[in-house]
Structure formats: C-alpha cells, structure tokens
Short mmCIF file of C-alpha atoms (C1' of nucleotides) in Angstrom, two decimals:
data_model
loop_
_atom_site.label_atom_id
_atom_site.label_comp_id
_atom_site.label_asym_id
_atom_site.label_seq_id
_atom_site.Cartn_x
_atom_site.Cartn_y
_atom_site.Cartn_z
CA MET A 1 0.00 0.00 0.00
CA ASN A 2 1.71 3.11 -1.30
CA ASP A 3 1.29 6.16 0.92
CA THR A 4 1.37 8.89 -1.69
CA LYS A 5 -0.24 7.42 -4.79
CA LEU A 6 -3.06 5.47 -3.15
CA ILE A 7 -4.26 8.46 -1.20
CA ASP A 8 -3.94 10.52 -4.33
CA THR A 9 -6.22 8.31 -6.38
CA ARG A 10 -8.80 7.96 -3.63
CA THR A 11 -8.77 11.67 -2.95
CA ARG A 12 -8.88 12.62 -6.60
CA ILE A 13 -11.95 10.45 -7.04
CA LEU A 14 -13.61 11.89 -3.95
CA ASP A 15 -12.90 15.47 -4.98
CA VAL A 16 -14.22 15.06 -8.50
CA ALA A 17 -17.25 13.10 -7.30
CA GLU A 18 -18.05 15.85 -4.81
CA ARG A 19 -18.03 18.47 -7.53
CA LEU A 20 -19.98 16.42 -10.08
CA PHE A 21 -22.61 15.32 -7.56
CA MET A 22 -23.03 18.98 -6.74
CA ASP A 23 -23.39 19.95 -10.39
CA SER A 24 -25.55 17.11 -11.68
CA GLY A 25 -26.79 15.12 -8.71
CA TYR A 26 -26.15 11.52 -7.84
CA GLU A 27 -28.14 9.85 -10.60
CA GLY A 28 -27.07 12.48 -13.08
CA THR A 29 -23.40 11.69 -12.63
CA SER A 30 -21.81 8.56 -14.10
CA MET A 31 -18.81 6.66 -12.87
CA ARG A 32 -17.21 7.29 -16.24
CA GLN A 33 -17.51 11.04 -15.81
CA ILE A 34 -16.00 10.87 -12.36
CA THR A 35 -13.07 8.63 -13.22
CA GLY A 36 -12.58 10.39 -16.53
CA GLU A 37 -12.25 13.87 -15.00
CA ALA A 38 -10.19 12.49 -12.15
CA GLY A 39 -7.78 10.96 -14.66
CA VAL A 40 -8.00 7.50 -13.18
CA ASN A 41 -9.15 4.18 -14.55
CA LEU A 42 -12.85 3.39 -14.43
CA ALA A 43 -12.30 0.28 -12.34
CA ALA A 44 -10.30 2.25 -9.77
CA ALA A 45 -13.48 3.73 -8.32
CA ASN A 46 -15.00 0.33 -7.68
CA TYR A 47 -11.68 -0.95 -6.42
CA HIS A 48 -11.35 1.79 -3.81
CA PHE A 49 -14.98 2.28 -2.82
CA GLY A 50 -16.81 -0.85 -3.89
CA SER A 51 -19.81 0.78 -5.51
CA LYS A 52 -21.23 4.11 -6.59
CA GLU A 53 -23.45 4.25 -3.52
CA ALA A 54 -20.51 3.65 -1.23
CA LEU A 55 -18.62 6.40 -3.01
CA LEU A 56 -21.46 8.83 -2.36
CA GLN A 57 -21.44 7.87 1.29
CA GLU A 58 -17.70 8.52 1.52
CA VAL A 59 -18.07 11.89 -0.16
CA PHE A 60 -20.42 13.01 2.59
CA LYS A 61 -18.77 11.19 5.43
CA ARG A 62 -15.33 12.74 5.19
CA ARG A 63 -16.83 16.26 5.35
CA LEU A 64 -19.66 15.70 7.79
CA GLU A 65 -17.43 14.04 10.34
CA TRP A 66 -15.17 17.06 10.33
CA LEU A 67 -18.08 19.52 10.43
CA ASN A 68 -19.98 17.89 13.22
CA LYS A 69 -16.91 17.37 15.36
CA GLU A 70 -16.16 21.05 14.94
CA ARG A 71 -19.72 21.94 15.87
CA LEU A 72 -19.50 19.95 19.05
CA ARG A 73 -16.09 21.40 19.88
CA VAL A 74 -17.34 24.98 19.48
CA LEU A 75 -20.40 24.29 21.60
CA ASP A 76 -18.28 22.64 24.29
CA GLU A 77 -16.01 25.64 24.36
CA MET A 78 -18.91 28.06 24.71
CA GLU A 79 -20.50 26.08 27.49
CA THR A 80 -17.24 25.85 29.39
CA GLN A 81 -16.82 29.59 29.03
CA ALA A 82 -20.37 30.17 30.31
CA GLY A 83 -19.73 28.05 33.38
CA GLY A 84 -23.14 26.43 33.82
CA GLN A 85 -25.17 29.43 32.68
CA PRO A 86 -27.43 28.92 29.63
CA LEU A 87 -25.97 30.24 26.39
CA LYS A 88 -27.51 33.06 24.40
CA PRO A 89 -29.63 31.82 21.48
CA SER A 90 -27.50 33.80 19.08
CA GLN A 91 -24.41 31.96 20.31
CA ILE A 92 -26.00 28.59 19.65
CA VAL A 93 -27.19 29.63 16.21
CA ASP A 94 -23.74 30.85 15.32
CA ALA A 95 -22.06 27.73 16.61
CA PHE A 96 -24.29 25.54 14.47
CA PHE A 97 -24.91 27.54 11.30
CA GLY A 98 -21.93 29.84 11.49
CA THR A 99 -19.58 26.89 11.73
CA LEU A 100 -21.24 25.42 8.65
CA LEU A 101 -20.92 28.58 6.61
CA ARG A 102 -17.36 29.23 7.69
CA MET A 103 -16.56 25.76 6.39
CA GLY A 104 -17.05 27.23 2.92
CA ALA A 105 -13.94 29.31 3.44
CA HIS A 106 -11.94 26.34 4.71
CA PRO A 107 -9.88 25.20 1.71
CA THR A 108 -8.96 21.78 3.10
CA GLN A 109 -12.60 20.93 3.74
CA GLY A 110 -14.07 21.23 0.28
CA GLY A 111 -14.79 24.94 0.33
CA GLU A 112 -17.97 26.11 -1.31
CA THR A 113 -18.38 22.96 -3.35
CA PHE A 114 -19.32 20.76 -0.44
CA LEU A 115 -21.54 23.45 1.02
CA ARG A 116 -23.56 23.61 -2.15
CA LEU A 117 -23.72 19.86 -2.44
CA LEU A 118 -24.99 19.67 1.11
CA GLY A 119 -27.54 22.39 0.52
CA ARG A 120 -29.01 20.76 -2.52
CA THR A 121 -29.04 17.33 -0.91
CA HIS A 122 -30.86 18.35 2.25
CA THR A 123 -34.20 18.20 0.48
CA ASP A 124 -33.45 14.84 -1.14
CA PRO A 125 -35.72 12.19 0.34
CA SER A 126 -33.85 9.20 -1.08
CA GLY A 127 -33.43 6.44 1.45
CA LEU A 128 -29.68 6.33 1.17
CA ILE A 129 -29.15 10.00 1.89
CA LYS A 130 -31.65 10.07 4.71
CA THR A 131 -30.02 7.12 6.45
CA LEU A 132 -26.59 8.66 6.11
CA PHE A 133 -27.69 12.05 7.41
CA ALA A 134 -29.62 10.56 10.30
CA ALA A 135 -26.55 8.67 11.47
CA GLU A 136 -24.20 11.56 10.95
CA TYR A 137 -26.36 14.30 12.51
CA SER A 138 -28.10 12.66 15.44
CA ASP A 139 -25.51 13.39 18.14
CA VAL A 140 -25.01 16.96 17.08
CA LEU A 141 -28.69 17.79 16.82
CA GLU A 142 -29.33 16.26 20.23
CA ARG A 143 -26.73 18.52 21.81
CA TYR A 144 -27.91 21.67 20.06
CA LYS A 145 -31.53 20.95 20.77
CA THR A 146 -30.76 20.67 24.47
CA ALA A 147 -28.78 23.89 24.39
CA LEU A 148 -31.67 25.72 22.71
CA PHE A 149 -34.18 24.35 25.21
CA ARG A 150 -32.03 25.75 28.01
CA ALA A 151 -31.52 29.05 26.25
CA LEU A 152 -35.24 29.54 25.62
CA PRO A 153 -37.00 28.02 28.64
CA GLU A 154 -40.15 30.04 28.06
CA VAL A 155 -40.69 28.70 24.52
CA PRO A 156 -42.52 25.36 24.05
CA LYS A 157 -40.11 22.67 22.91
CA ALA A 158 -42.19 21.79 19.87
CA GLU A 159 -41.88 25.35 18.61
CA ILE A 160 -38.13 25.30 19.05
CA VAL A 161 -37.88 22.09 17.07
CA TRP A 162 -39.95 23.55 14.27
CA ARG A 163 -37.89 26.71 14.16
CA LEU A 164 -34.66 24.74 14.08
CA HIS A 165 -36.18 23.00 11.08
CA PHE A 166 -36.98 26.31 9.40
CA MET A 167 -33.49 27.58 10.12
CA LEU A 168 -32.03 24.50 8.47
CA GLY A 169 -34.16 25.23 5.43
CA ALA A 170 -33.18 28.85 5.07
CA THR A 171 -29.54 27.88 5.45
CA SER A 172 -29.68 24.97 3.00
CA TYR A 173 -31.20 27.21 0.40
CA ALA A 174 -28.69 29.94 1.05
CA ILE A 175 -25.69 27.66 0.58
CA ALA A 176 -27.18 25.59 -2.24
CA GLY A 177 -25.74 28.21 -4.47
CA THR A 178 -25.96 31.89 -5.09
CA ASP A 179 -26.82 30.66 -8.57
CA ALA A 180 -30.30 29.90 -7.42
CA LEU A 181 -30.37 33.46 -6.23
CA ASP A 182 -30.23 34.57 -9.83
CA LEU A 183 -33.87 33.59 -9.78
CA VAL A 184 -34.58 36.28 -7.26
CA THR A 185 -31.88 38.65 -8.30
CA ASP A 186 -31.83 40.48 -11.62
CA TRP A 187 -33.26 43.38 -9.87
CA GLN A 188 -31.53 46.50 -8.78
CA LEU A 189 -28.60 45.45 -6.65
CA THR A 190 -25.49 47.55 -6.90
CA GLU A 191 -22.30 45.94 -8.13
CA ASP A 192 -21.03 46.41 -4.61
CA ASP A 193 -23.83 44.24 -3.29
CA LYS A 194 -22.91 41.46 -5.65
CA ILE A 195 -19.19 41.54 -5.09
CA HIS A 196 -19.49 41.32 -1.34
CA SER A 197 -22.51 39.07 -1.29
CA SER A 198 -20.58 35.92 -0.49
CA GLU A 199 -18.71 37.31 2.46
CA ARG A 200 -21.79 39.17 3.67
CA LEU A 201 -23.96 36.07 3.57
CA LEU A 202 -23.18 34.95 7.11
CA PRO A 203 -24.19 38.12 8.98
CA ARG A 204 -27.26 38.50 6.80
CA LEU A 205 -28.38 34.94 7.33
CA MET A 206 -27.62 35.15 11.03
CA SER A 207 -29.84 38.16 11.52
CA PHE A 208 -32.64 36.46 9.67
CA LEU A 209 -32.33 33.20 11.60
CA ILE A 210 -32.28 34.85 15.00
CA GLY A 211 -35.20 37.07 14.03
CA GLY A 212 -37.15 33.98 13.12
CA LEU A 213 -36.07 32.03 16.17
CA ARG A 214 -37.10 34.83 18.52
CA ALA A 215 -40.29 35.82 16.69
CA PRO A 216 -43.58 36.00 18.62
CA LEU A 217 -45.18 32.57 18.83
CA PRO A 218 -48.02 31.69 16.45
CA PRO A 219 -51.55 31.82 17.87
CA PRO A 220 -52.43 28.60 19.71
CA PRO A 221 -54.42 25.95 17.81
CA ASP A 222 -58.14 26.36 17.44
CA LYS A 223 -59.91 24.12 19.95
CA SER A 224 -62.90 23.35 17.71
CA MET B 1 -59.28 13.62 -30.68
CA ASN B 2 -61.29 11.91 -27.99
CA ASP B 3 -62.27 14.21 -25.16
CA THR B 4 -62.35 11.71 -22.32
CA LYS B 5 -59.67 9.14 -23.09
CA LEU B 6 -56.97 11.44 -24.36
CA ILE B 7 -57.15 13.66 -21.34
CA ASP B 8 -57.19 10.57 -19.20
CA THR B 9 -53.95 9.16 -20.56
CA ARG B 10 -52.17 12.49 -20.52
CA THR B 11 -53.35 13.23 -17.00
CA ARG B 12 -52.56 9.78 -15.72
CA ILE B 13 -49.01 10.14 -17.00
CA LEU B 14 -48.66 13.60 -15.49
CA ASP B 15 -49.99 12.49 -12.10
CA VAL B 16 -47.74 9.46 -11.86
CA ALA B 17 -44.73 11.40 -13.12
CA GLU B 18 -45.36 14.07 -10.50
CA ARG B 19 -45.36 11.51 -7.72
CA LEU B 20 -42.35 9.56 -8.98
CA PHE B 21 -40.26 12.67 -9.64
CA MET B 22 -41.06 13.65 -6.08
CA ASP B 23 -40.02 10.27 -4.71
CA SER B 24 -36.94 9.55 -6.80
CA GLY B 25 -36.04 12.70 -8.67
CA TYR B 26 -35.89 13.28 -12.40
CA GLU B 27 -32.90 11.13 -13.28
CA GLY B 28 -33.93 8.52 -10.74
CA THR B 29 -37.27 7.94 -12.47
CA SER B 30 -37.53 6.02 -15.75
CA MET B 31 -40.13 6.34 -18.44
CA ARG B 32 -40.91 2.66 -17.93
CA GLN B 33 -41.74 3.23 -14.27
CA ILE B 34 -43.99 6.13 -15.13
CA THR B 35 -45.90 4.46 -17.93
CA GLY B 36 -45.96 1.18 -16.03
CA GLU B 37 -47.57 2.63 -12.92
CA ALA B 38 -49.88 4.76 -15.02
CA GLY B 39 -51.06 1.66 -16.87
CA VAL B 40 -50.32 3.07 -20.31
CA ASN B 41 -48.01 2.00 -23.08
CA LEU B 42 -44.40 3.12 -22.93
CA ALA B 43 -44.63 4.91 -26.25
CA ALA B 44 -47.67 6.87 -25.09
CA ALA B 45 -45.49 9.18 -23.00
CA ASN B 46 -43.34 10.12 -25.96
CA TYR B 47 -46.41 10.41 -28.13
CA HIS B 48 -48.13 12.89 -25.82
CA PHE B 49 -45.14 14.84 -24.54
CA GLY B 50 -42.34 14.24 -27.02
CA SER B 51 -39.57 13.53 -24.54
CA LYS B 52 -38.84 12.96 -20.88
CA GLU B 53 -37.62 16.53 -20.50
CA ALA B 54 -40.79 17.91 -22.01
CA LEU B 55 -42.81 15.73 -19.65
CA LEU B 56 -40.97 17.20 -16.66
CA GLN B 57 -41.69 20.68 -17.95
CA GLU B 58 -45.39 19.89 -18.26
CA VAL B 59 -45.51 18.45 -14.74
CA PHE B 60 -44.32 21.78 -13.35
CA LYS B 61 -46.10 24.01 -15.79
CA ARG B 62 -49.65 22.88 -15.09
CA ARG B 63 -49.21 23.54 -11.34
CA LEU B 64 -47.03 26.63 -11.43
CA GLU B 65 -49.33 28.45 -13.82
CA TRP B 66 -52.23 27.91 -11.45
CA LEU B 67 -50.18 28.84 -8.37
CA ASN B 68 -48.68 32.00 -9.74
CA LYS B 69 -51.95 33.23 -11.20
CA GLU B 70 -53.50 32.71 -7.79
CA ARG B 71 -50.64 34.58 -6.13
CA LEU B 72 -51.14 37.54 -8.43
CA ARG B 73 -54.91 37.46 -7.92
CA VAL B 74 -54.57 37.51 -4.13
CA LEU B 75 -52.08 40.35 -4.24
CA ASP B 76 -54.29 42.33 -6.60
CA GLU B 77 -57.22 41.88 -4.27
CA MET B 78 -55.22 43.04 -1.27
CA GLU B 79 -53.91 46.10 -3.04
CA THR B 80 -57.36 47.05 -4.24
CA GLN B 81 -58.66 46.71 -0.70
CA ALA B 82 -55.82 48.89 0.61
CA GLY B 83 -56.62 51.62 -1.87
CA GLY B 84 -53.13 52.90 -2.64
CA GLN B 85 -51.73 52.42 0.87
CA PRO B 86 -48.75 50.10 1.21
CA LEU B 87 -49.62 46.61 2.42
CA LYS B 88 -48.44 45.18 5.71
CA PRO B 89 -45.41 42.90 5.29
CA SER B 90 -47.34 40.07 6.92
CA GLN B 91 -50.04 40.38 4.26
CA ILE B 92 -47.50 40.07 1.47
CA VAL B 93 -45.79 37.11 3.08
CA ASP B 94 -49.10 35.37 3.51
CA ALA B 95 -50.18 36.08 -0.05
CA PHE B 96 -46.99 34.55 -1.40
CA PHE B 97 -46.14 31.72 0.98
CA GLY B 98 -49.58 31.15 2.45
CA THR B 99 -51.04 30.69 -1.01
CA LEU B 100 -48.34 28.13 -1.72
CA LEU B 101 -48.96 26.16 1.45
CA ARG B 102 -52.72 26.25 1.08
CA MET B 103 -52.23 24.72 -2.36
CA GLY B 104 -51.27 21.54 -0.50
CA ALA B 105 -54.84 21.25 0.71
CA HIS B 106 -56.23 21.84 -2.78
CA PRO B 107 -57.09 18.36 -4.11
CA THR B 108 -57.39 19.38 -7.75
CA GLN B 109 -53.94 20.94 -7.72
CA GLY B 110 -51.81 18.01 -6.74
CA GLY B 111 -52.12 18.34 -2.99
CA GLU B 112 -49.04 17.67 -0.92
CA THR B 113 -47.31 15.74 -3.70
CA PHE B 114 -46.60 18.74 -5.86
CA LEU B 115 -45.61 20.82 -2.85
CA ARG B 116 -42.97 18.32 -1.89
CA LEU B 117 -41.77 17.99 -5.46
CA LEU B 118 -41.44 21.74 -5.66
CA GLY B 119 -39.64 21.91 -2.32
CA ARG B 120 -37.05 19.37 -3.28
CA THR B 121 -36.54 20.83 -6.73
CA HIS B 122 -35.90 24.38 -5.56
CA THR B 123 -32.31 23.55 -4.71
CA ASP B 124 -31.71 21.72 -7.99
CA PRO B 125 -29.28 23.69 -10.13
CA SER B 126 -29.87 21.75 -13.34
CA GLY B 127 -30.15 24.00 -16.33
CA LEU B 128 -33.54 22.71 -17.36
CA ILE B 129 -35.19 23.35 -14.02
CA LYS B 130 -33.59 26.74 -13.60
CA THR B 131 -34.76 27.91 -17.01
CA LEU B 132 -38.28 26.70 -16.35
CA PHE B 133 -38.49 28.34 -12.95
CA ALA B 134 -37.03 31.58 -14.16
CA ALA B 135 -39.68 31.85 -16.85
CA GLU B 136 -42.51 30.80 -14.58
CA TYR B 137 -41.60 32.93 -11.56
CA SER B 138 -40.30 36.17 -12.99
CA ASP B 139 -43.58 38.10 -13.18
CA VAL B 140 -44.72 37.03 -9.75
CA LEU B 141 -41.43 37.78 -8.03
CA GLU B 142 -41.29 41.17 -9.67
CA ARG B 143 -44.70 42.08 -8.28
CA TYR B 144 -44.00 40.79 -4.78
CA LYS B 145 -40.60 42.41 -4.66
CA THR B 146 -42.18 45.77 -5.45
CA ALA B 147 -44.84 45.25 -2.82
CA LEU B 148 -42.21 44.45 -0.19
CA PHE B 149 -40.14 47.48 -1.13
CA ARG B 150 -43.21 49.67 -0.59
CA ALA B 151 -44.10 47.93 2.65
CA LEU B 152 -40.61 48.31 4.10
CA PRO B 153 -39.34 51.64 2.78
CA GLU B 154 -36.77 51.99 5.57
CA VAL B 155 -35.04 48.68 4.75
CA PRO B 156 -32.34 48.61 2.04
CA LYS B 157 -33.58 46.81 -1.03
CA ALA B 158 -30.66 44.41 -1.09
CA GLU B 159 -31.58 43.21 2.38
CA ILE B 160 -35.16 42.63 1.36
CA VAL B 161 -34.06 40.55 -1.60
CA TRP B 162 -31.83 38.43 0.59
CA ARG B 163 -34.53 37.90 3.14
CA LEU B 164 -37.00 36.92 0.45
CA HIS B 165 -34.38 34.37 -0.57
CA PHE B 166 -34.10 33.07 2.98
CA MET B 167 -37.88 32.87 3.27
CA LEU B 168 -38.00 30.81 0.08
CA GLY B 169 -35.45 28.47 1.61
CA ALA B 170 -37.23 27.96 4.89
CA THR B 171 -40.47 27.32 3.02
CA SER B 172 -38.96 24.93 0.48
CA TYR B 173 -37.47 22.89 3.25
CA ALA B 174 -40.69 22.90 5.22
CA ILE B 175 -42.76 21.61 2.31
CA ALA B 176 -40.12 19.24 0.93
CA GLY B 177 -41.54 16.75 3.30
CA THR B 178 -42.22 16.33 6.96
CA ASP B 179 -40.20 13.18 6.35
CA ALA B 180 -37.07 15.23 6.41
CA LEU B 181 -38.27 16.48 9.75
CA ASP B 182 -37.82 12.98 11.12
CA LEU B 183 -34.20 14.00 11.10
CA VAL B 184 -34.90 16.65 13.64
CA THR B 185 -37.78 15.00 15.36
CA ASP B 186 -37.49 11.84 17.45
CA TRP B 187 -37.34 14.00 20.44
CA GLN B 188 -40.03 14.67 22.94
CA LEU B 189 -43.02 15.94 21.02
CA THR B 190 -46.41 14.97 22.33
CA GLU B 191 -48.66 12.89 20.10
CA ASP B 192 -50.85 15.95 19.88
CA ASP B 193 -48.00 17.90 18.36
CA LYS B 194 -47.48 15.27 15.68
CA ILE B 195 -51.13 14.83 14.76
CA HIS B 196 -51.71 18.51 14.22
CA SER B 197 -48.30 19.29 12.80
CA SER B 198 -49.45 19.41 9.18
CA GLU B 199 -52.30 21.82 9.74
CA ARG B 200 -50.24 23.87 12.18
CA LEU B 201 -47.36 24.25 9.73
CA LEU B 202 -48.67 27.40 8.09
CA PRO B 203 -49.04 29.57 11.25
CA ARG B 204 -45.75 28.30 12.59
CA LEU B 205 -43.89 29.01 9.37
CA MET B 206 -45.57 32.39 9.03
CA SER B 207 -44.42 33.54 12.45
CA PHE B 208 -40.90 32.44 11.66
CA LEU B 209 -40.82 34.14 8.25
CA ILE B 210 -42.14 37.43 9.52
CA GLY B 211 -39.78 37.35 12.48
CA GLY B 212 -36.89 36.89 10.07
CA LEU B 213 -38.14 39.49 7.64
CA ARG B 214 -38.50 42.11 10.36
CA ALA B 215 -35.35 41.24 12.28
CA PRO B 216 -32.80 43.96 13.09
CA LEU B 217 -30.47 44.50 10.16
CA PRO B 218 -27.00 42.92 10.25
CA PRO B 219 -24.10 45.23 11.11
CA PRO B 220 -22.86 47.14 8.03
CA PRO B 221 -19.86 45.75 6.16
CA ASP B 222 -16.40 46.40 7.50
CA LYS B 223 -14.77 49.22 5.52
CA SER B 224 -11.27 47.76 5.73
"C1'" DT C 1 17.13 -9.35 -5.56
"C1'" DT C 2 12.93 -11.28 -5.27
"C1'" DA C 3 8.41 -12.92 -3.65
"C1'" DG C 4 3.80 -11.14 -2.69
"C1'" DG C 5 0.40 -7.99 -2.09
"C1'" DA C 6 -1.49 -3.50 -3.76
"C1'" DT C 7 -2.92 -1.04 -7.55
"C1'" DT C 8 -3.89 -0.02 -12.38
"C1'" DC C 9 -5.59 -1.16 -16.79
"C1'" DA C 10 -8.23 -2.46 -21.18
"C1'" DA C 11 -11.91 -5.10 -22.14
"C1'" DA C 12 -16.10 -7.09 -21.62
"C1'" DC C 13 -20.71 -8.06 -19.11
"C1'" DA C 14 -25.67 -7.92 -18.67
"C1'" DA C 15 -29.13 -4.69 -17.61
"C1'" DA C 16 -31.55 -0.48 -18.09
"C1'" DC C 17 -32.08 3.69 -20.42
"C1'" DG C 18 -34.86 7.16 -23.77
"C1'" DT C 19 -36.59 6.99 -28.14
"C1'" DT C 20 -38.45 5.36 -32.69
"C1'" DT C 21 -40.95 2.43 -35.77
"C1'" DG C 22 -44.87 0.65 -38.28
"C1'" DA C 23 -48.75 -1.83 -37.87
"C1'" DA C 24 -53.21 -2.24 -35.30
"C1'" DT C 25 -57.07 -0.20 -33.19
"C1'" DG C 26 -60.27 3.50 -31.89
"C1'" DT C 27 -62.82 7.64 -32.88
"C1'" DT C 28 -64.85 11.31 -35.43
"C1'" DG C 29 -67.34 13.94 -39.08
"C1'" DA C 30 -69.35 13.79 -43.62
"C1'" DT D 1 -70.62 3.63 -44.41
"C1'" DC D 2 -66.24 5.17 -45.13
"C1'" DA D 3 -62.24 8.00 -45.35
"C1'" DA D 4 -59.13 10.60 -42.23
"C1'" DC D 5 -57.17 11.26 -38.22
"C1'" DA D 6 -55.87 10.21 -33.25
"C1'" DT D 7 -54.29 6.97 -30.26
"C1'" DT D 8 -52.43 2.58 -28.62
"C1'" DC D 9 -49.38 -1.17 -28.89
"C1'" DA D 10 -45.44 -4.69 -29.10
"C1'" DA D 11 -41.05 -4.73 -30.62
"C1'" DA D 12 -36.80 -3.18 -31.55
"C1'" DC D 13 -33.07 0.56 -31.90
"C1'" DG D 14 -28.51 2.19 -30.40
"C1'" DT D 15 -26.45 4.12 -26.03
"C1'" DT D 16 -25.15 4.32 -21.66
"C1'" DT D 17 -25.22 2.52 -17.20
"C1'" DG D 18 -22.63 0.17 -12.90
"C1'" DT D 19 -19.90 -3.59 -12.21
"C1'" DT D 20 -16.59 -7.51 -12.95
"C1'" DT D 21 -12.70 -9.91 -14.85
"C1'" DG D 22 -7.93 -11.30 -15.32
"C1'" DA D 23 -3.77 -9.92 -16.77
"C1'" DA D 24 -0.17 -6.26 -16.31
"C1'" DT D 25 2.36 -3.18 -13.47
"C1'" DC D 26 3.98 -1.03 -9.30
"C1'" DC D 27 5.68 -0.99 -4.70
"C1'" DT D 28 7.49 -2.70 -0.50
"C1'" DA D 29 9.47 -5.73 2.91
"C1'" DA D 30 12.51 -9.48 3.64
#
DNA sequence: TTAGGATTCAAACAAACGTTTGAATGTTGA
DNA sequence: TCAACATTCAAACGTTTGTTTGAATCCTAA
C-alpha cells in the first residue's frame, strides 16, 4: 500500500465526485464522468470504494465528520466559558450555522463545493441519503436541541424544534448556491452588493435566523 | 381527438410522473416506471409529450401556472382593498407563501405531492429546471418584490431581496416533506403535536418568516 | 534481488435507459 | 358507411449505465 499514490487516487476520485454530484446530482453523474475527469481508470473507483453508492457515502462522510466534530467542539467551548449558565440563542445559532458557513472558506474541507452539495441534498428524500444524514447528525442535533431548550426556557419545545427546522431550510437554500439566487436577483442590486454578497452572507443569514427564532409565537391551535 | 380518453392518458401520465419525480427525482425515475404505474403504453409518453424533459416541464407548468396566477390574484385583491396604501409585510408574506402552502390542501392541484416535489426541486441547479423556474416565476417575483419594497421603505432593497431568498429556503425545506423532519424530530413531542403538525405548519412558518423578515439588520460591512 | 500484495488497466458483461418504428385499433365527421 | 385522423401497442433501436474480470504493473518488505 503506497502512501502517496493510493491516497492521491482515492482523494482525486472523492474530490471530483463531490463536484460532479453537486453539479448534476447523484443519478445524473456517471462513474465514467467521475473517473474520466479524475484521470484514473474506471475500475479504480469500484476498487477503492466498492460501488457508486458507497462512493457517495464517503463523499459526505469525510466532510460531515469534520463539520460535526467542529460543531461539538465549538459548543463545548462556549459552554465551558459560560460556566453552567445557559448560552444566548445567538451563540447557539452561530455555533451551528456559522460553523457550517465558515466551512465554505476552509480550503482543506471542500470549500464552497461541499456546502452547495450539502444544501441541494438536504431536500433529497432518497433512502440512502436520509439514512446517512440521520446517522451523521443525530448526536449533534441532540446537543444543540438541548442547548436551545435551556436558552429559551419560556418557549414550548415543539416550537423550538420547528424553528430549528426552518433555520435548516433557510440555510440549506442559502448555501445551495448563489446561482439559485439569480432567480430572485436580476433586480436592482449595486455591483457592490454582488461583489461582497458571499462574504456578507453569514451576517445576513444570522440576523434572519435569529429574528425567526425569537419571533412571537403563532396563535395557539383552534380548539374546535 | 377523444375528449375523455386522451385527457385521461395524458393526466394519468402527469400524475404518476409528479409523484415519482417527487419520490426519486428526475434522473432517478424512468419512463418505464412512469408508464408502467400509469397503466399506459411506454410509447404513449413520448407520443403525448415528445420527450422525458418535455414531460418534466409539463408536470411543473400545469401547477405553477395555477399557483402564480392565484398569487397575483390575491395580491391584486389586497392592493385594491388597501386603496393605494402600502400593504403590511405580513399580508405580502401570507399572499406569497400562504397561497403556496394552502395549495397543499387543494385536491385538484396536486395536494401535498406537488408541494414536496417543488420543495425538493428548488435547490436543484440543473439548467432545465432553472430555465423553467425563471420563466414561470419572474412576473410574480417582480410584483412581490415591489410590494415588499413599498411595505418596508426603511429597509435597504438588497436586504429585502436576501430575506426573500431566505424565506423561500425555509419554506422549500418545510414543504419538501415532513419526512425530512424525522431527522430533527425523534425527540419529545407529544402525540398531539405530531397529529396537528401538518395543519399547524402554516401559522408556525408564518411567524418564523415574519420574524426573520423584520429582524434587526446585520451590522454594516467592515470598511477595511 | 525477489516474492507477494497492492494497484492499475483495457476489455467485456448484462441490464436499463430514452426513443423510434410501423402496424393495429379507436374515434370522429361527412 | 367510409375515409381521415388520433391513439395505442409490441417490438426493436442504439447508447449508456454500474460492475466484474484477469492480466499487467507497481511498490514494498525481507
């Protein structure tokens, strides 16, 4: 087992697969495209990963493990700092979603490509993806849920869960690509707005998320 | 041209395609699955629609035309009622997103199936989908954008556009399937919460969206 | 230097894909 | 009733798909 070339082939396949899955989706990407653009033999992909499905799993796994470890680390650090006191909601939101968005600027962790892949995949109901996400996210969500419950003791837990869900949606959409924004854009934004839009995304999204999280509760259900 | 049977075959294909595209995506669904489950001959799909791509377009077109006409009608009605005064932001949000969600309870317009298909497709960057959406949404978004600008004159237009984008994301995710919520759920919700969750989605989402829309603006960009 | 496992490679596999064909059947208006 | 058109149908088309094979090559440890 060669230490430089083996890792190179594996990594080249993973990197290209990540980008192509982002561009064209899982079913829309063929093994021949992946291995072709990666400059490796077709059979190499099956040799290193076993199957296309297993390759998809690896593409997500190597990033999500890093991300969710980082999310737990940041939350741990905040809670230590707070010394038993509940955190501020804005801290929790930043630890979860801010860490995700800042991953887009982290060159060794896939940069924007993985972020966009993740965003577009979050609404994919395919069994494979759902199973993978459930396994990869469960610990992290449990911790953040608990932190939010403590931070917002006056808000019913069901509402917090729903709002976490909405926050995930707004964020997925935001990172799925500023391309999709071209739908909504067109209209009069200054060049300045466009140039800085990527780096300004985080504060803008954060304001929106916290506004939604702290919004007045909906009227209680009709008892008829 | 037979008036009952032709419409039947066409509609049966459209209905099944809508459901299968929702379940498995465009590339993940084959013409044989569609025509098989619809109980029509394989060649019938190509006969009536020309190609798989054209079939996908039709699936979206018949629903989006209805939805966006309805959205414009509701907004027109509100503006007439207001007699030249700007609308309240919450009215505009409800006219746009409320109309969408209420479509899920409209049996002749695809019900929840189309809603979930739309939710999962919103993050799809494929050229075909983007072109279709751009054409189908442009008029409506233009009108609603203008209404929001008038309703929130003190907010910079760029911020409004971004927040509209975030609102679209939260909504897409919410309608893409309460299945995806199983990710976040698990945790202690009462049975009552679960039973009423579908009909309670709209007020919950609305509170979140308006909270986000009206949140304090993010700090201005660093001038360094 | 050499044996043995790891990796690459060209080639082939069966299966599934979207689409087309031409004949058969159904339907309509004169 | 019959000609003209619309629709259905079974069959086949050529591609492309993911995966497998077995030989060739590379690398490393003894």
